mmCIF file of C-alpha atoms in Angstrom:
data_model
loop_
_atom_site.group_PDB
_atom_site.id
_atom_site.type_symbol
_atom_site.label_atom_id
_atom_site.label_comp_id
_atom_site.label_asym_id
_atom_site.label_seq_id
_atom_site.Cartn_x
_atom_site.Cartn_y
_atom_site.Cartn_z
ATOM 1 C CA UNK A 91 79.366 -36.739 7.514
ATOM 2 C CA UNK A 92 81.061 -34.330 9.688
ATOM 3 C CA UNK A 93 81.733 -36.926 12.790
ATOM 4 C CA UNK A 94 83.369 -39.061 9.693
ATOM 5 C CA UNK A 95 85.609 -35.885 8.970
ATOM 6 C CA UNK A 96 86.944 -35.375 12.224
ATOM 7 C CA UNK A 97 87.095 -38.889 12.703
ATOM 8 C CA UNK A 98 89.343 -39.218 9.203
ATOM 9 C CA UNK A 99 91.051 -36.329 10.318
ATOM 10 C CA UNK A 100 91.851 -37.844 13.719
ATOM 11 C CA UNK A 101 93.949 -40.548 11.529
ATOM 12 C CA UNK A 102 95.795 -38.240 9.411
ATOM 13 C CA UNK A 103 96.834 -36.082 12.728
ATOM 14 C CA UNK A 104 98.387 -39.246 13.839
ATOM 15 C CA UNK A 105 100.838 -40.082 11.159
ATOM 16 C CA UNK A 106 102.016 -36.292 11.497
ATOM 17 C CA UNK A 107 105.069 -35.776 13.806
ATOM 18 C CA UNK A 108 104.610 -32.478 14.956
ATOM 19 C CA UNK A 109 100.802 -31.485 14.788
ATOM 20 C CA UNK A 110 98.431 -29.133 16.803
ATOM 21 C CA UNK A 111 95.210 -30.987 18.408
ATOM 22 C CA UNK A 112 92.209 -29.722 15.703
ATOM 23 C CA UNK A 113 89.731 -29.746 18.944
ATOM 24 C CA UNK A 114 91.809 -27.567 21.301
ATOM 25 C CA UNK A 115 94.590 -26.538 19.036
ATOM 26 C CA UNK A 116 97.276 -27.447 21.394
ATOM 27 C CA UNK A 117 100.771 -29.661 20.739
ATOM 28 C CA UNK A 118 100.166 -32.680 20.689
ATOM 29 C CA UNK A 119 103.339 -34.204 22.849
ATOM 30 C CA UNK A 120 101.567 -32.240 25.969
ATOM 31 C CA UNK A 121 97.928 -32.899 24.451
ATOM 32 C CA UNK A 122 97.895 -36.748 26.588
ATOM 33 C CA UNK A 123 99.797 -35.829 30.102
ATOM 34 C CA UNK A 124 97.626 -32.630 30.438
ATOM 35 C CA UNK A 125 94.311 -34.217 29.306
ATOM 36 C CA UNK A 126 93.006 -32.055 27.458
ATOM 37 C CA UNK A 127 90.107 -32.386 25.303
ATOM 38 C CA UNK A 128 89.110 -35.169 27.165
ATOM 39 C CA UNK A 129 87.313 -34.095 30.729
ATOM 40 C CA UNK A 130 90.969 -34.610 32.056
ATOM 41 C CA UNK A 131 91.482 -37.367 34.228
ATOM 42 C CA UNK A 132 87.953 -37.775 35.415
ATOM 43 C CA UNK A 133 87.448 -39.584 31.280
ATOM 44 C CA UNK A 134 89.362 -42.054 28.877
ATOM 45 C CA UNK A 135 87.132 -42.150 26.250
ATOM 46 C CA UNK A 136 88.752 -41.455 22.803
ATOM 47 C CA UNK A 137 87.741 -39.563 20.035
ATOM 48 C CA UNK A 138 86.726 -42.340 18.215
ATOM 49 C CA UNK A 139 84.740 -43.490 20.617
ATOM 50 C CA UNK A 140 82.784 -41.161 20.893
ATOM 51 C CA UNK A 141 82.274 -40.351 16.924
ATOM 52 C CA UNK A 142 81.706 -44.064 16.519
ATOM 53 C CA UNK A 143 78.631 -43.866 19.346
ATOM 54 C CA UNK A 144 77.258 -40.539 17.972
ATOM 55 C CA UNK A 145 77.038 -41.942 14.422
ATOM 56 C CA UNK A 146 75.573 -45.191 15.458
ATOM 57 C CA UNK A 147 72.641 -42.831 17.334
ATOM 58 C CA UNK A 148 72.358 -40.989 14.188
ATOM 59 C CA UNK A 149 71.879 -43.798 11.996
ATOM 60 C CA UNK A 150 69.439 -45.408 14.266
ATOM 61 C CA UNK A 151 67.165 -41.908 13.937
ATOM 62 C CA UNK A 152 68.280 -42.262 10.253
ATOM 63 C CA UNK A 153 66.194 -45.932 10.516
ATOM 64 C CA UNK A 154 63.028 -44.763 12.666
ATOM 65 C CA UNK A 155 62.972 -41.142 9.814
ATOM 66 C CA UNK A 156 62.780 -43.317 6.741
ATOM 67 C CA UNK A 157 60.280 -45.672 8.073
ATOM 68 C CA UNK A 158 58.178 -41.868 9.138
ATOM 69 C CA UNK A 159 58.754 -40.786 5.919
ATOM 70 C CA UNK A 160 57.242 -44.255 4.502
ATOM 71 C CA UNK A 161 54.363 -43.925 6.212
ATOM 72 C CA UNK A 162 53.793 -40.473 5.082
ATOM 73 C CA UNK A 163 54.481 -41.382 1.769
ATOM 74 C CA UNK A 164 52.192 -43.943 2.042
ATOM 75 C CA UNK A 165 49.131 -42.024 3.475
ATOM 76 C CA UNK A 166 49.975 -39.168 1.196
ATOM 77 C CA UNK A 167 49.211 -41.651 -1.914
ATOM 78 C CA UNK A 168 46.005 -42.587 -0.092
ATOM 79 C CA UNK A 169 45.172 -39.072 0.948
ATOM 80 C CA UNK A 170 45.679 -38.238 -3.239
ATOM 81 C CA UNK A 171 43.611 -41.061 -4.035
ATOM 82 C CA UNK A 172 40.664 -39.975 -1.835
ATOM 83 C CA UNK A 173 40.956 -36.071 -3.061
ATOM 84 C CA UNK A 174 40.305 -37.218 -6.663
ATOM 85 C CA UNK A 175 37.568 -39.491 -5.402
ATOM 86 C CA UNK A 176 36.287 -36.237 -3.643
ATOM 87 C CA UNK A 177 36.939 -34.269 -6.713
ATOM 88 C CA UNK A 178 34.894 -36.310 -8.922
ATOM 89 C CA UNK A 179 31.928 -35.826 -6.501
ATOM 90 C CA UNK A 180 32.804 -32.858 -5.308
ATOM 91 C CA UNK A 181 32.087 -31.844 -9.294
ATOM 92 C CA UNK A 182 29.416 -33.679 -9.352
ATOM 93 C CA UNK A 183 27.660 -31.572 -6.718
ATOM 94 C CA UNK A 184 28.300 -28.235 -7.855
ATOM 95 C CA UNK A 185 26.978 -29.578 -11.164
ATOM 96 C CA UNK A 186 23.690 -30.325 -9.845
ATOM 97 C CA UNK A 187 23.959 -27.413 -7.583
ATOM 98 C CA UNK A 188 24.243 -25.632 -10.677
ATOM 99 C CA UNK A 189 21.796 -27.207 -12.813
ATOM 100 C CA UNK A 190 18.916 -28.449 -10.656
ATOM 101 C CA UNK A 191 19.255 -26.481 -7.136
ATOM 102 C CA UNK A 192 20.039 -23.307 -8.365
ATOM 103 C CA UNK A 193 17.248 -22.958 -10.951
ATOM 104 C CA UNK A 194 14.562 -24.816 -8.308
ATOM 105 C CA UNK A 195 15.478 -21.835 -5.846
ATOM 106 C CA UNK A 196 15.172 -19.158 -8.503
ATOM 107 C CA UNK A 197 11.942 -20.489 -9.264
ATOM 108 C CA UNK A 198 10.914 -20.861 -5.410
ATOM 109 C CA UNK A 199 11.596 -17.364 -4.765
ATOM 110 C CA UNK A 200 10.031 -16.272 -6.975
ATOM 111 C CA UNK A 201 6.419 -18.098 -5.994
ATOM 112 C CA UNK A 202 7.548 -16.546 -2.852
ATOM 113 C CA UNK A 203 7.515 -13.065 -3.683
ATOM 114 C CA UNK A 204 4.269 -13.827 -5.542
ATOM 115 C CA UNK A 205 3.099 -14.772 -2.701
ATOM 116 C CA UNK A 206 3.780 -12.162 -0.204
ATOM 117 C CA UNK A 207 2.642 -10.363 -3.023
ATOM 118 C CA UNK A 208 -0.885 -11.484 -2.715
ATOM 119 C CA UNK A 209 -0.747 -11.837 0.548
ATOM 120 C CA UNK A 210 -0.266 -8.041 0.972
ATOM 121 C CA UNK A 211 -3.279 -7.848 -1.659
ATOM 122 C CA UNK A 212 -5.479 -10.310 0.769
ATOM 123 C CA UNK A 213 -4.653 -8.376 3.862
ATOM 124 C CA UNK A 214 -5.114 -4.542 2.118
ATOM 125 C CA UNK A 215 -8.576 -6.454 0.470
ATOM 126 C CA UNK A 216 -9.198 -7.773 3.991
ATOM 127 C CA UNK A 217 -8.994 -4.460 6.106
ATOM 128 C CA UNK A 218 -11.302 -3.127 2.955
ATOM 129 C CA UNK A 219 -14.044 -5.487 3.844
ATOM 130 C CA UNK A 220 -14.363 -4.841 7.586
ATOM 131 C CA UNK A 221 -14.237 -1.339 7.003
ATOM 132 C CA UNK A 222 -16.794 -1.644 5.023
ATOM 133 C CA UNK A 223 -18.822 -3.745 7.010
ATOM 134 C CA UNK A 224 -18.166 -1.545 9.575
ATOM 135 C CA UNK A 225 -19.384 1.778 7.927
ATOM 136 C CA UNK A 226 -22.306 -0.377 6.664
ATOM 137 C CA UNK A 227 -23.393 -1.125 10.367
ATOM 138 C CA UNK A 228 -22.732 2.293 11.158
ATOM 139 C CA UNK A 229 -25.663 3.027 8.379
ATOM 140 C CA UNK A 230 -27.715 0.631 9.694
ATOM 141 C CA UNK A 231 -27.549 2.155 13.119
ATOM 142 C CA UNK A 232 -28.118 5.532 11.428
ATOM 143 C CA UNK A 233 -30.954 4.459 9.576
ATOM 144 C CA UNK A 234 -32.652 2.551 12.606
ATOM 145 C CA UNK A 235 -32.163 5.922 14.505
ATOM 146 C CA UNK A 236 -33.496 7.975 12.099
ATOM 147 C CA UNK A 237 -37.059 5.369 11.148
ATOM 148 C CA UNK A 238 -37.870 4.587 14.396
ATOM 149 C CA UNK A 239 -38.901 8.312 15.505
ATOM 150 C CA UNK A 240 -40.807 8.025 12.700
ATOM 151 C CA UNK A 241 -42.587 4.184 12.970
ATOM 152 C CA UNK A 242 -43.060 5.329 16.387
ATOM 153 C CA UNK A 243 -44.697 8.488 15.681
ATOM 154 C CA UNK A 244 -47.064 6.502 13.299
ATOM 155 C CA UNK A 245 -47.718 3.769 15.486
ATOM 156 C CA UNK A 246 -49.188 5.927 18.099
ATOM 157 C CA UNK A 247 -52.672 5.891 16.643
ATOM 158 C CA UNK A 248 -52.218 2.141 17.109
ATOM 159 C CA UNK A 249 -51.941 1.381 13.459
ATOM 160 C CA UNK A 250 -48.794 0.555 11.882
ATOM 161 C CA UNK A 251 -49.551 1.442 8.276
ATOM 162 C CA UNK A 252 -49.222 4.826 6.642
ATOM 163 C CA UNK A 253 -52.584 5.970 4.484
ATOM 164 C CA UNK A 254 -51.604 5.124 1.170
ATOM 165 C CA UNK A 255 -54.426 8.097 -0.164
ATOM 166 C CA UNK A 256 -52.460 10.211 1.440
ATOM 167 C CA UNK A 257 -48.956 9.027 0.850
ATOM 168 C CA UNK A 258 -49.853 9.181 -2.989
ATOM 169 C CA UNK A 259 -51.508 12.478 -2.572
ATOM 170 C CA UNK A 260 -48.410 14.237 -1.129
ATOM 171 C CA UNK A 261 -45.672 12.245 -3.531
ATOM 172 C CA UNK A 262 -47.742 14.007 -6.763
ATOM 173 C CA UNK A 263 -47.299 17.106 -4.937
ATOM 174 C CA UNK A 264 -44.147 16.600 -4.419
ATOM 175 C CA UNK A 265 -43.182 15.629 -8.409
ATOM 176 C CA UNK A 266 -45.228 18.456 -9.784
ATOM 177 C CA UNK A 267 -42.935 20.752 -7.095
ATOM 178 C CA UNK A 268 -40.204 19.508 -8.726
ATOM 179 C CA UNK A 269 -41.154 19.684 -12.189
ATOM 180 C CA UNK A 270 -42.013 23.278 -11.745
ATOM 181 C CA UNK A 271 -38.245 23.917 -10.272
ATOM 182 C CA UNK A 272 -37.126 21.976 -13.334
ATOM 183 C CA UNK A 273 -35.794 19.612 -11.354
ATOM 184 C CA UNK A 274 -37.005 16.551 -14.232
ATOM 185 C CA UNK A 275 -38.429 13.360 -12.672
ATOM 186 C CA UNK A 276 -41.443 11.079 -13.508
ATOM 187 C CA UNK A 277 -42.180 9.501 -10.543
ATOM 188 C CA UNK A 278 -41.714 10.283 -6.754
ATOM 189 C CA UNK A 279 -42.734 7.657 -4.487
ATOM 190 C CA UNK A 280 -42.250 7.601 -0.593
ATOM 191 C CA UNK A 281 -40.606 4.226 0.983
ATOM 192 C CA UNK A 282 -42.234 2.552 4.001
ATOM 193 C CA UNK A 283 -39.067 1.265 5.316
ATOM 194 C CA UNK A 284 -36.796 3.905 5.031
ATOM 195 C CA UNK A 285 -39.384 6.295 5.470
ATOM 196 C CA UNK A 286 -37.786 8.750 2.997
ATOM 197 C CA UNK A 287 -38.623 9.814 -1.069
ATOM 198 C CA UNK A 288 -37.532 8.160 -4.032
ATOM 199 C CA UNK A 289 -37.640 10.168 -6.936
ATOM 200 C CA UNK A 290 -37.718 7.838 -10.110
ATOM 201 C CA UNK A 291 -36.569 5.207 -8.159
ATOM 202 C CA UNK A 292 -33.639 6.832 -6.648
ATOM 203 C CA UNK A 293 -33.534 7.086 -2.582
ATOM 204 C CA UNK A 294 -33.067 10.682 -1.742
ATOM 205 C CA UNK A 295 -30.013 9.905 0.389
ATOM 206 C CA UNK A 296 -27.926 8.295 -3.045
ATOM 207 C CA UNK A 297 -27.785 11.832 -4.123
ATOM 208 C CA UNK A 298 -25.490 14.936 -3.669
ATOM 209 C CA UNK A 299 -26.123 17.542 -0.785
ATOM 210 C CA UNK A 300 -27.400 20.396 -3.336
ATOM 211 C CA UNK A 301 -30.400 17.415 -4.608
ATOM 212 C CA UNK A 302 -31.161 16.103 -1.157
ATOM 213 C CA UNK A 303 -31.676 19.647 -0.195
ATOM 214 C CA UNK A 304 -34.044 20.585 -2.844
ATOM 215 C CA UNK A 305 -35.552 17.597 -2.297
ATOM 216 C CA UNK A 306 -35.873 17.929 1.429
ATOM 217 C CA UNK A 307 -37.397 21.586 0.346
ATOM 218 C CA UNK A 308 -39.893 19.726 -2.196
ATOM 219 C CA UNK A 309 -41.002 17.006 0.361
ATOM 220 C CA UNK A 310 -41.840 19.920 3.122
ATOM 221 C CA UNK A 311 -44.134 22.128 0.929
ATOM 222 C CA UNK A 312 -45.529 18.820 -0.880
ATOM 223 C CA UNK A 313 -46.429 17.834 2.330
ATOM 224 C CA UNK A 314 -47.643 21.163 3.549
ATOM 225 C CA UNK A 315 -49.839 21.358 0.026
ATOM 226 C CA UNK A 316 -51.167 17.435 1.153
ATOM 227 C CA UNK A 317 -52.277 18.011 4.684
ATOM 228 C CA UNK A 318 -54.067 21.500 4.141
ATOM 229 C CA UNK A 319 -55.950 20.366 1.493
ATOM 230 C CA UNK A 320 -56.585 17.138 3.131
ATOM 231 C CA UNK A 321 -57.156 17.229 6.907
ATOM 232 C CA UNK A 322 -56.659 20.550 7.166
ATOM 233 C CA UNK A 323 -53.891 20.036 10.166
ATOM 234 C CA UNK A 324 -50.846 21.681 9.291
ATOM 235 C CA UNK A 325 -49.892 25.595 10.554
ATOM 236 C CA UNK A 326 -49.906 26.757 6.590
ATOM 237 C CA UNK A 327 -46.162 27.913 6.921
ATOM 238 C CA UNK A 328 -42.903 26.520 5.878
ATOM 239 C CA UNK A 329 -39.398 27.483 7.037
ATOM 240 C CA UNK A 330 -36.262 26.505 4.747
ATOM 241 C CA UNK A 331 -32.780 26.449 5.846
ATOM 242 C CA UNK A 332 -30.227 27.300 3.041
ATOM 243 C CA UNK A 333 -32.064 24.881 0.224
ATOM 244 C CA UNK A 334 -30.008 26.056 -2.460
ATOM 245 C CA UNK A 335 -26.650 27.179 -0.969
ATOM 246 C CA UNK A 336 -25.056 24.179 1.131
ATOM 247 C CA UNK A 337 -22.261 24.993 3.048
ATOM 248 C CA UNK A 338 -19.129 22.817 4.028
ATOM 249 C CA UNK A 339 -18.182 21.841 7.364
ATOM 250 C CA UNK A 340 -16.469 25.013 9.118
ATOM 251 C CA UNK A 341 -16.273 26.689 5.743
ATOM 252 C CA UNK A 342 -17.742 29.576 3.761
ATOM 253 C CA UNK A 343 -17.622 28.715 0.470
ATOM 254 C CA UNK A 344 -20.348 27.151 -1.535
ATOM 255 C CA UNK A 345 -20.373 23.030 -1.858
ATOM 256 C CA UNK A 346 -19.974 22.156 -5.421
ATOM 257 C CA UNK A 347 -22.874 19.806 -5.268
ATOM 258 C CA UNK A 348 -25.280 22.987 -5.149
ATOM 259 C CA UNK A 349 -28.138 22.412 -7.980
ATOM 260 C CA UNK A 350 -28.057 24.692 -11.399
ATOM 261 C CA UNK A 351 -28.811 28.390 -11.448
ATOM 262 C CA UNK A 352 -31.914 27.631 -13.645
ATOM 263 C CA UNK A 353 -33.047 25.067 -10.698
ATOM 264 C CA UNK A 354 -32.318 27.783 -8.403
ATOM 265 C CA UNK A 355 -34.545 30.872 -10.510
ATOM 266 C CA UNK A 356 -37.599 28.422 -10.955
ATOM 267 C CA UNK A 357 -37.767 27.770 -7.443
ATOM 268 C CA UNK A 358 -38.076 31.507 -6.369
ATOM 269 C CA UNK A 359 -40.448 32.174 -8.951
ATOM 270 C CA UNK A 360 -42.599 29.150 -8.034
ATOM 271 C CA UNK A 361 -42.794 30.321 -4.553
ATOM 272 C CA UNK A 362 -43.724 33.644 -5.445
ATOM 273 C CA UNK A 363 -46.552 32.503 -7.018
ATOM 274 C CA UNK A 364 -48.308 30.647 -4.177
ATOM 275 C CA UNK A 365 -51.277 31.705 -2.558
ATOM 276 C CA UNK A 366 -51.563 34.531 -0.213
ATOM 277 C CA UNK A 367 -52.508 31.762 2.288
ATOM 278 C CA UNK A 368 -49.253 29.808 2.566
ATOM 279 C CA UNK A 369 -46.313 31.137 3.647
ATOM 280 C CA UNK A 370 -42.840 29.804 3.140
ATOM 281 C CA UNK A 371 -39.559 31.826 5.078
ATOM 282 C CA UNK A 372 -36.679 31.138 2.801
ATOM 283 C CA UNK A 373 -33.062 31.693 4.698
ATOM 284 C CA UNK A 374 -30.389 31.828 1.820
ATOM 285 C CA UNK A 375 -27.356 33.027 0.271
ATOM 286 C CA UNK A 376 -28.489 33.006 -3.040
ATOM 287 C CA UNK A 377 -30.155 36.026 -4.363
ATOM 288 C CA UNK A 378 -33.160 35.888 -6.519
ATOM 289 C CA UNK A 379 -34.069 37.800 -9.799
ATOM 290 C CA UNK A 380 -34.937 41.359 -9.868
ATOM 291 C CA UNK A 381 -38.530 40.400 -11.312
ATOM 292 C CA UNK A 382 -38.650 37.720 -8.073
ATOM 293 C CA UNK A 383 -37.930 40.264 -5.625
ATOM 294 C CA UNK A 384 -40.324 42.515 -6.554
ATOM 295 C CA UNK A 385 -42.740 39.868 -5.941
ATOM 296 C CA UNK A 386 -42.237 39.120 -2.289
ATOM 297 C CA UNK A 387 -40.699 40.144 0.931
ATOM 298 C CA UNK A 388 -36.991 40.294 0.487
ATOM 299 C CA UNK A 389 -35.281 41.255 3.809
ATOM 300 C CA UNK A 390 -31.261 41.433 3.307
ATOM 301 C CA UNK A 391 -29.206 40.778 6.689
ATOM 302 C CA UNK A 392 -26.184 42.892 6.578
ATOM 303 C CA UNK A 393 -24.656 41.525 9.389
ATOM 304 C CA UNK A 394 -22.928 43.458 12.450
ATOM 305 C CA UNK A 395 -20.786 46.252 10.079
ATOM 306 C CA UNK A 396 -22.981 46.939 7.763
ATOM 307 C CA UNK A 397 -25.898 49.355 7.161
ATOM 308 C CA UNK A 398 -29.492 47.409 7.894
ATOM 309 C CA UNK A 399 -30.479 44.751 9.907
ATOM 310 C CA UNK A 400 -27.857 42.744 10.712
ATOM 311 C CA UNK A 401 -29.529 39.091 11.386
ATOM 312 C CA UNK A 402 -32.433 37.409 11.525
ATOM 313 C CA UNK A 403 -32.714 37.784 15.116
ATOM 314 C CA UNK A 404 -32.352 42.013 16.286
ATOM 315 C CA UNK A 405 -29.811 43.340 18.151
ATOM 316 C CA UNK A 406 -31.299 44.591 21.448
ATOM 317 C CA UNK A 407 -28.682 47.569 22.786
ATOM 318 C CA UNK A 408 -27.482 46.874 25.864
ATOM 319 C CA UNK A 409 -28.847 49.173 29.193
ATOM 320 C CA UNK A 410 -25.821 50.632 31.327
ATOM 321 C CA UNK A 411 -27.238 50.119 35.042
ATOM 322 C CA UNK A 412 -24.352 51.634 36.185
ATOM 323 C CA UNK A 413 -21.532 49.903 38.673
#
């Protein structure tokens, strides 16, 4: 459009008389014989010319645009025909995304949690069970310690059987020892394997520390009462180490498995009464009735403050020999 205005306005300019050039604005009388506007003499082509070539070059890249913008017209119809294709399955997707995927994962984590769940149960459950098997063999090591001294002690004779007259001998000494500490029980019998009482069926070893002591106390006099009035080999003394009173680890206080205070009154009265030929020694913390004291030797240890003897072995004072 503009090349056609100047080219227009070219032919107007040249029915004018008197006119200025409109591309260098000089007279047009002097415009030809000083050449302007056209490379001087060195270039004859007209204005015309040269709007006629320029528009012919335009409307060729006028031809080769509309034929680009046919194409893209063309592929932009196919590209919108393949987006609603893709649309429709694009929808399709998220709708079993939505109603088959997403509920199938919900569900999946779920079992999944469940079962890290109970895996976590499996492996705590696990670690249980060897720990357990582990203390077990740790009792069966105990318990093989503690019956072979035994076994072999019996075996020396060169018989591997305890005598039964005997063993029944010292277990009714042993529940009638009891009975009179009111310590309750019908039975007492004495295992073979374990090498150890069971009082009405119980091992002595499923029982607190305050039982098993008063058992262990029981089992050593029973036994005492057994061989003197059997074979007659056995020194006729006893010595019992804290019985009633059982001490924790590194502490002073009392255990709270200790036995009952009546437990612990019938057993110093029952060992007051025994005959002038036995003789039990008796190292505990508890302190026995007025009535009980009276009745044997009662020797207090005061320790190394107080007024009296202070243990149950004497201080000896120590010599200065000098430097």
């Amino acid at each position: 459009q503009r090349l056609e205005f100047m080219d227009e306005g070219r032919k107007l300019v040249e029915q004018l008389e008197t006119v200025h050039c409109p591309v260098c604005g000089s007279g047009l009388e002097t415009h030809v014989d000083q050449g302007l506007c056209v490379g001087g003499e060195a270039s004859a082509v007209s204005l015309a010319d040269a709007c006629a070539a320029e528009m012919k070059k335009i409307k060729l890249q006028q031809r080769d645009l509309d034929g680009a913008l046919a194409d893209i017209k063309s592929e932009m119809v196919e590209l919108r025909s393949q987006a609603r294709v893709l649309a429709v399955r694009l929808e399709g997707v998220q709708g079993r995304i939505e109603g088959e995927l997403e509920p199938a994962l919900a569900a999946t984590r779920s079992e999944l949690e469940s079962l890290v769940t109970e895996r976590s149960r499996v492996d705590a459950q696990r670690i249980r069970m060897e720990r357990l098997e582990e203390l077990r063999k740790l009792v069966r090591e105990e318990e093989t310690r503690s019956v072979r001294p035994a076994r072999e002690a019996v075996s020396v004779g060169g018989s591997e059987e305890i005598d039964t007259v005997a063993v029944r001998v010292m277990c009714d000494s042993v529940g009638e020892i009891l009975n009179s500490w009111h310590f309750p029980c019908k039975t007492v019998e004495f295992g073979q394997k374990s090498f150890d009482l069971l009082v009405d069926g119980v091992p002595r070893r499923g029982n607190g520390k305050g039982v098993r002591g008063l058992w262990h106390s029981a089992f050593n006099i029973g036994l005492m009462f057994a061989a003197i009035g059997g074979t007659g080999r056995h020194p006729g003394f006893v010595v019992l180490d804290s019985p009633l009173t059982t001490l924790r680890e590194g502490l002073s206080s009392e255990n709270q498995e200790e036995v009952s205070g009546e437990m612990q009154q019938a057993f110093f009265s029952e060992l007051a009464k025994l005959d002038s030929s036995y003789q039990v020694i008796v190292l505990e913390n508890k302190e026995p009735a007025p009535t009980v004291a009276a009745k044997i030797k009662l020797t207090r240890f005061v320790g190394s403050k107080g007024d009296g003897r202070h243990g149950f072995f004497p201080v000896t004072e120590q010599v200065n020999t000098g430097p």
